[in-house]
Tab-separated table of N, CA, C and O in Angstrom:
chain	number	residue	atom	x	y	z
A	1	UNK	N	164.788	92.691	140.205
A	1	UNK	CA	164.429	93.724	139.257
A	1	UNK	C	163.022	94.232	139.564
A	1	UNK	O	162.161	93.544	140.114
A	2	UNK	N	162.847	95.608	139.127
A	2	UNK	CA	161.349	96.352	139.354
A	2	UNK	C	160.856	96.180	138.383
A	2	UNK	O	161.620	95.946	137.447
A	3	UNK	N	159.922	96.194	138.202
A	3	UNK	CA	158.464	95.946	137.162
A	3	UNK	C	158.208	97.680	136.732
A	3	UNK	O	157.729	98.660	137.304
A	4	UNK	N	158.928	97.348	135.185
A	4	UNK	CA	158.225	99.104	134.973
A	4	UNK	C	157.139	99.570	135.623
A	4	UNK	O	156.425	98.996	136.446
A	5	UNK	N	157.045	101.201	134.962
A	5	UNK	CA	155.985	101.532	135.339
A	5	UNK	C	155.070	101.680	134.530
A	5	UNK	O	153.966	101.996	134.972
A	6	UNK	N	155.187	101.564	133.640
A	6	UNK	CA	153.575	100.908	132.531
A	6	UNK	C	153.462	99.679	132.662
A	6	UNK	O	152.321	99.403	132.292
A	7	UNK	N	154.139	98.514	133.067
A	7	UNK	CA	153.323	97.456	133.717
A	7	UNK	C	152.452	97.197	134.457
A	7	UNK	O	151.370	96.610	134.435
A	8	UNK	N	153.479	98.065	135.582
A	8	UNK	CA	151.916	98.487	137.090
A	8	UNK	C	151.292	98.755	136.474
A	8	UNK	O	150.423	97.885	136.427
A	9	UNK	N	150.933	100.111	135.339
A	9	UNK	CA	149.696	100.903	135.140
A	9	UNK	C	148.380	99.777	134.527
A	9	UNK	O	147.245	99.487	134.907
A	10	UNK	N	149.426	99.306	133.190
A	10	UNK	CA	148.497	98.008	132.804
A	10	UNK	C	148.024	97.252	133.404
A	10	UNK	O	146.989	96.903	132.836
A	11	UNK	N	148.228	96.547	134.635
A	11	UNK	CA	147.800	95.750	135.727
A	11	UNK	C	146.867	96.315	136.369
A	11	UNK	O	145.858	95.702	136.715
A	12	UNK	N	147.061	97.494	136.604
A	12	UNK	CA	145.644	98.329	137.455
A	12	UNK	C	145.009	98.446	136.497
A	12	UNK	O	143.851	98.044	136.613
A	13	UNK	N	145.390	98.993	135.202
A	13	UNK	CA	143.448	99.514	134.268
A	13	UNK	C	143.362	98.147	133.785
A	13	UNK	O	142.597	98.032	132.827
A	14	UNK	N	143.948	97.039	134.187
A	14	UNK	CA	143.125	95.765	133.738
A	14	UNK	C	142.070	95.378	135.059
A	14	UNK	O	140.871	95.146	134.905
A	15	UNK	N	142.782	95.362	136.379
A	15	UNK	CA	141.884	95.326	137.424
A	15	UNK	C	140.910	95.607	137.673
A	15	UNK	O	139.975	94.965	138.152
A	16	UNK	N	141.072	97.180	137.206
A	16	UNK	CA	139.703	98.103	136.945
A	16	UNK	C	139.112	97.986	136.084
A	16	UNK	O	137.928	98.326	136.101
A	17	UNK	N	139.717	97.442	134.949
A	17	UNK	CA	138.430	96.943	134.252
A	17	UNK	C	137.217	95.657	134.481
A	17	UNK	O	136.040	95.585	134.127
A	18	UNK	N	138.279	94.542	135.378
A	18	UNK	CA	137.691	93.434	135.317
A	18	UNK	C	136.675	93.397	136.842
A	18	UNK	O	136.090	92.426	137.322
A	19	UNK	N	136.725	94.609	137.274
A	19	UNK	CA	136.508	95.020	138.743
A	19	UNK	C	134.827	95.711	138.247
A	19	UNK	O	133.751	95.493	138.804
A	20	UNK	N	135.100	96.571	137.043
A	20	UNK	CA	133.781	97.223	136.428
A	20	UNK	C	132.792	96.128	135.963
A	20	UNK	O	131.607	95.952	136.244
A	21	UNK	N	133.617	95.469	135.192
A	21	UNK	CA	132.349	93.988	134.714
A	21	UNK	C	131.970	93.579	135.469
A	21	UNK	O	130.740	93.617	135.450
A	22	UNK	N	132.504	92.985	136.522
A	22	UNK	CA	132.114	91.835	137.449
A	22	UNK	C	130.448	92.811	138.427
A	22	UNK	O	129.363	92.407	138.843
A	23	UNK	N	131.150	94.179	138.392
A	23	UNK	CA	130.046	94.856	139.156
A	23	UNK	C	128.694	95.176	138.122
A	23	UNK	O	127.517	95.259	138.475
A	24	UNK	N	129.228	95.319	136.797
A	24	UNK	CA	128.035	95.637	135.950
A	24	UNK	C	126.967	93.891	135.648
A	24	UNK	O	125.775	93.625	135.497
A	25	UNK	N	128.168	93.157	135.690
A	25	UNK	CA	126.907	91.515	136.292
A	25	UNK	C	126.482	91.772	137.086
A	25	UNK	O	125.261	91.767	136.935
A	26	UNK	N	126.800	92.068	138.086
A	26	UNK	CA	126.110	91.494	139.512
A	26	UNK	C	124.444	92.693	139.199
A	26	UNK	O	123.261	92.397	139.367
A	27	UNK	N	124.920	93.715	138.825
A	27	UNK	CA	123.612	94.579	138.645
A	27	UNK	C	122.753	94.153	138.099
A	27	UNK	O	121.611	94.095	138.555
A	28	UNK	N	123.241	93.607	136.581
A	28	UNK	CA	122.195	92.985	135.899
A	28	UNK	C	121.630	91.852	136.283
A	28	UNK	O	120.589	91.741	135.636
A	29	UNK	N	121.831	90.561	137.310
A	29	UNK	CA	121.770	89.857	137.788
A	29	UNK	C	120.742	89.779	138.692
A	29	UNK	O	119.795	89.000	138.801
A	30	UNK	N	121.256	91.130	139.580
A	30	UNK	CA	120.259	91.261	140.825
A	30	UNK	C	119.196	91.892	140.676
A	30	UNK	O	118.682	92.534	141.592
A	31	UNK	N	118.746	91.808	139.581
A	31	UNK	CA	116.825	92.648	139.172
A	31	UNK	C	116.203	91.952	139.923
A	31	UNK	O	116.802	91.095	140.573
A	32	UNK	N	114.835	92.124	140.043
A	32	UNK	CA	113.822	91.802	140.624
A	32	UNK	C	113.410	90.742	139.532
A	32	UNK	O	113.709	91.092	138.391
A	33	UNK	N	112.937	89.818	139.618
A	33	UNK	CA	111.950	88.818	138.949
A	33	UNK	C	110.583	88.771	139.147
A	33	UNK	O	110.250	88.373	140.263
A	34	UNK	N	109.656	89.078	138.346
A	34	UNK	CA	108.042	88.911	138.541
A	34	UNK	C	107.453	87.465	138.656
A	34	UNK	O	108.356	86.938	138.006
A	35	UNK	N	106.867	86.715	138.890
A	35	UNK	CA	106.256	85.767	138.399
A	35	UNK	C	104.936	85.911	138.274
A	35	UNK	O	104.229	86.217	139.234
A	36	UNK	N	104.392	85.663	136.850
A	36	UNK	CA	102.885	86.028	136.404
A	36	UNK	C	102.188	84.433	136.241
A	36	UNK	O	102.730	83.413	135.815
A	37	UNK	N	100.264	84.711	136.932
A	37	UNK	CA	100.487	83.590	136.840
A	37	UNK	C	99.565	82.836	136.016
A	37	UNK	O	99.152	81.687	136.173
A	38	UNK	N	99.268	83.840	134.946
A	38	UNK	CA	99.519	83.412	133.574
A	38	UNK	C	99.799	84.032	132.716
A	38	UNK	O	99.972	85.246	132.828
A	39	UNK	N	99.933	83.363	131.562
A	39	UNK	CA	101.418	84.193	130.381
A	39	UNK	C	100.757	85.427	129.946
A	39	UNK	O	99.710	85.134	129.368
A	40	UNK	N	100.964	86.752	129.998
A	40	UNK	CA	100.813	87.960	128.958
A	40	UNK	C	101.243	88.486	127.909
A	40	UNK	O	102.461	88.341	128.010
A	41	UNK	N	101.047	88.984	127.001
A	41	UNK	CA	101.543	89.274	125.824
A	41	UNK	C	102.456	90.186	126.076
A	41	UNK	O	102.460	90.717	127.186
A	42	UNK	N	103.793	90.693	124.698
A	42	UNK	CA	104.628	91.341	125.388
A	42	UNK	C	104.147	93.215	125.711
A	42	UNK	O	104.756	93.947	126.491
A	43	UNK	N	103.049	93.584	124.951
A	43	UNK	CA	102.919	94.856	124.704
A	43	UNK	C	102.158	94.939	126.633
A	43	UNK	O	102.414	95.841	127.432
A	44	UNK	N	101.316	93.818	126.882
A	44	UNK	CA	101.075	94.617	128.573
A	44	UNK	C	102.280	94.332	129.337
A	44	UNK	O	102.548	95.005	130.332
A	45	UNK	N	103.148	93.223	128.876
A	45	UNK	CA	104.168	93.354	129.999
A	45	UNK	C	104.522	94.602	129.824
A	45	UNK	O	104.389	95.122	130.932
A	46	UNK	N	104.955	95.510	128.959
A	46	UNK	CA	106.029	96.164	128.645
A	46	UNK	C	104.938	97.588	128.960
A	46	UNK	O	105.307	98.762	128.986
A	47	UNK	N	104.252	97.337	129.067
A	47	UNK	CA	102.886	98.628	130.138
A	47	UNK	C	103.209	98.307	131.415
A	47	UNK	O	103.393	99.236	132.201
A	48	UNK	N	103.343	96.920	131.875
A	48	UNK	CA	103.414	97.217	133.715
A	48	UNK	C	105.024	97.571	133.862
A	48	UNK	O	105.602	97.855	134.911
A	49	UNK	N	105.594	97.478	132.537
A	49	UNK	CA	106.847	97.645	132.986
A	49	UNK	C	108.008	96.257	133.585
A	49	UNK	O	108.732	96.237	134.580
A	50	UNK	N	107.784	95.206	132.502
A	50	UNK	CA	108.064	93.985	132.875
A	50	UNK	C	108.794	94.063	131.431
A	50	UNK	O	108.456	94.818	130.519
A	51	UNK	N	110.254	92.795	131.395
A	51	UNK	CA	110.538	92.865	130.150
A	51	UNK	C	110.569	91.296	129.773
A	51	UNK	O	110.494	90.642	130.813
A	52	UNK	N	110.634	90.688	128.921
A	52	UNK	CA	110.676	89.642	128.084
A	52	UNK	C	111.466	88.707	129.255
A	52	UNK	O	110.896	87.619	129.341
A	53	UNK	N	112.538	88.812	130.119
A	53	UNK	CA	112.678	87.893	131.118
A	53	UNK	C	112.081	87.827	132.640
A	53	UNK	O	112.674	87.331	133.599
A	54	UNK	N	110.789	88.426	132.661
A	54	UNK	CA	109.914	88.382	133.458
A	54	UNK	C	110.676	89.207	135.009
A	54	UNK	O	110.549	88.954	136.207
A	55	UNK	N	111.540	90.352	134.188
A	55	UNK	CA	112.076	91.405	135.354
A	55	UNK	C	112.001	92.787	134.912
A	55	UNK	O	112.087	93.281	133.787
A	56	UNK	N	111.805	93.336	136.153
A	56	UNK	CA	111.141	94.858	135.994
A	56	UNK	C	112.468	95.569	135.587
A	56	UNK	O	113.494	95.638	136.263
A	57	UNK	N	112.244	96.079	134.357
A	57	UNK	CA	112.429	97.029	133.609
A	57	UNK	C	113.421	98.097	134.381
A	57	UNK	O	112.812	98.846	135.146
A	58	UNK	N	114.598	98.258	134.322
A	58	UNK	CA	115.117	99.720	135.051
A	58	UNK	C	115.185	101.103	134.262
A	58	UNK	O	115.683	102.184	134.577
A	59	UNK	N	114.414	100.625	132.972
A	59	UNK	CA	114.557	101.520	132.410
A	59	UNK	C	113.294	102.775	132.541
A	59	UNK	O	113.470	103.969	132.295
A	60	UNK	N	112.530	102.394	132.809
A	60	UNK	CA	111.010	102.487	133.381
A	60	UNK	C	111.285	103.290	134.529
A	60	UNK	O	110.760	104.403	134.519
A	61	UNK	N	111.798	103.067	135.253
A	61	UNK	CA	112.284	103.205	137.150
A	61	UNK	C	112.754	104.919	136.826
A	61	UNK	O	113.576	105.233	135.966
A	62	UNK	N	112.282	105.549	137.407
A	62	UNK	CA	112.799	107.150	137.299
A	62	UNK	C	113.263	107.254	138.545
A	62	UNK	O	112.875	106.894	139.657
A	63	UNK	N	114.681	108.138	137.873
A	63	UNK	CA	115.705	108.336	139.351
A	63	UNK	C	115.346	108.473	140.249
A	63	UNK	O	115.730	107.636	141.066
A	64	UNK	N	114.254	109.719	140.848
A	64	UNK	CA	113.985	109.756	141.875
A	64	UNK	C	113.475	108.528	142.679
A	64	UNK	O	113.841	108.285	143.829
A	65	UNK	N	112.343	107.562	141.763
A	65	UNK	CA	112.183	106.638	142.673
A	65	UNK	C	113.318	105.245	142.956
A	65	UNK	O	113.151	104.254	143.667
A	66	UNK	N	114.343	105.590	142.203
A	66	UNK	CA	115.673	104.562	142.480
A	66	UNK	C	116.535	105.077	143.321
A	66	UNK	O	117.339	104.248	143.749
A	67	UNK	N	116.668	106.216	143.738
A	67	UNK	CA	117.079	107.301	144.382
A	67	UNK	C	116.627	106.907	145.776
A	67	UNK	O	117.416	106.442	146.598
A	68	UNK	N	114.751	107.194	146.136
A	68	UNK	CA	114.109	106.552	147.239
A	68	UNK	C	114.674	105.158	147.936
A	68	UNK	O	115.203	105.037	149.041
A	69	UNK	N	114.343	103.961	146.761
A	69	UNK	CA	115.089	102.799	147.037
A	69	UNK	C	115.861	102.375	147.368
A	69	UNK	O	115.856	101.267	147.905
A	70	UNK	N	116.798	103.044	147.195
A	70	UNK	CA	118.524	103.057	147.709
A	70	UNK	C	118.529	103.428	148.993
A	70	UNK	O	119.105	102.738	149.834
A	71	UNK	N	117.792	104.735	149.355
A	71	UNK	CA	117.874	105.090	150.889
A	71	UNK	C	117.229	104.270	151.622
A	71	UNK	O	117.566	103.832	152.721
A	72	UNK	N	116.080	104.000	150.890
A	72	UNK	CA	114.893	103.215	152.222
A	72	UNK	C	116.036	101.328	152.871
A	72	UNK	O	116.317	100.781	153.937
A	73	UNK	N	116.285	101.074	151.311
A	73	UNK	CA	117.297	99.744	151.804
A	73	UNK	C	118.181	100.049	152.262
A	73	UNK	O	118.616	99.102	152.916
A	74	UNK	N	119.078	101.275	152.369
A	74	UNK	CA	120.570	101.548	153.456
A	74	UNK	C	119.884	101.879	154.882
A	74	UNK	O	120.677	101.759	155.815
A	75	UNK	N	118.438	102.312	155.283
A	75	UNK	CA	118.046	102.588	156.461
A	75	UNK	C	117.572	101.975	157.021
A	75	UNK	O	117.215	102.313	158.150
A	76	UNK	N	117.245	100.367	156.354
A	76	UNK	CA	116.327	99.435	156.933
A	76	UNK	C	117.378	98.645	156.874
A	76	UNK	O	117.148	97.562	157.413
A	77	UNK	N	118.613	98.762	156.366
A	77	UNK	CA	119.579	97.463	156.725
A	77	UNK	C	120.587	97.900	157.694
A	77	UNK	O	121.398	97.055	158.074
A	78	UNK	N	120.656	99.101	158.153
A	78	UNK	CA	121.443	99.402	159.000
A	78	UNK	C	121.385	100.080	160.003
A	78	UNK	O	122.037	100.945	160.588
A	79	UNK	N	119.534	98.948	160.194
A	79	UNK	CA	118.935	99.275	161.669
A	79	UNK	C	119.361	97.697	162.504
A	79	UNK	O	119.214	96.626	161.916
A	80	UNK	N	119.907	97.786	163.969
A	80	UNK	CA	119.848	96.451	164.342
A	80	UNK	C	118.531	95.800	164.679
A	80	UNK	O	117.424	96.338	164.650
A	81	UNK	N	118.786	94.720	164.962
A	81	UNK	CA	117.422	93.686	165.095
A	81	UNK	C	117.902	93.412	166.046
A	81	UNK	O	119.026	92.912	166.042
A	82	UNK	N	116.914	93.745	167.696
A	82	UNK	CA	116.799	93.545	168.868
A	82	UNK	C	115.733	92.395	169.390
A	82	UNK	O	115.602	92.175	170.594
């Protein structure tokens, strides 16, 4: 027997869903971490742009310079090393 076809469908927008989370962790995951090396209060962290788990802020980050970032790491990783 075949597997309707709102089964398939359900099976894929579950995939895709569990395909979106797993990628929206890994983002949140992979911030940058500061280490300060001693403790600041939260109002200058939140001036250099640091948040309460001692990682820079993406909210702070203006497109263009996340924009920059993205290119400079796809051009420096997909230079070989001779």
């Amino acid at each position: 027997m075949r597997q309707s076809v709102y089964l398939r469908l359900a099976v894929f927008l579950v995939q895709l869903d569990v395909k979106r989370e797993d990628a929206q962790w890994r983002r949140e995951h992979r911030r940058i971490q500061v280490h300060m090396p001693y403790p600041l209060s939260a109002h200058m962290l939140k001036d250099i742009g640091v948040d309460n788990e001692f990682r820079i802020s993406q909210e702070q980050l203006s497109p263009s310079a996340v924009r920059k970032v993205r290119h400079l790491r796809r051009e420096y990783k997909s230079r070989l090393v001779t």
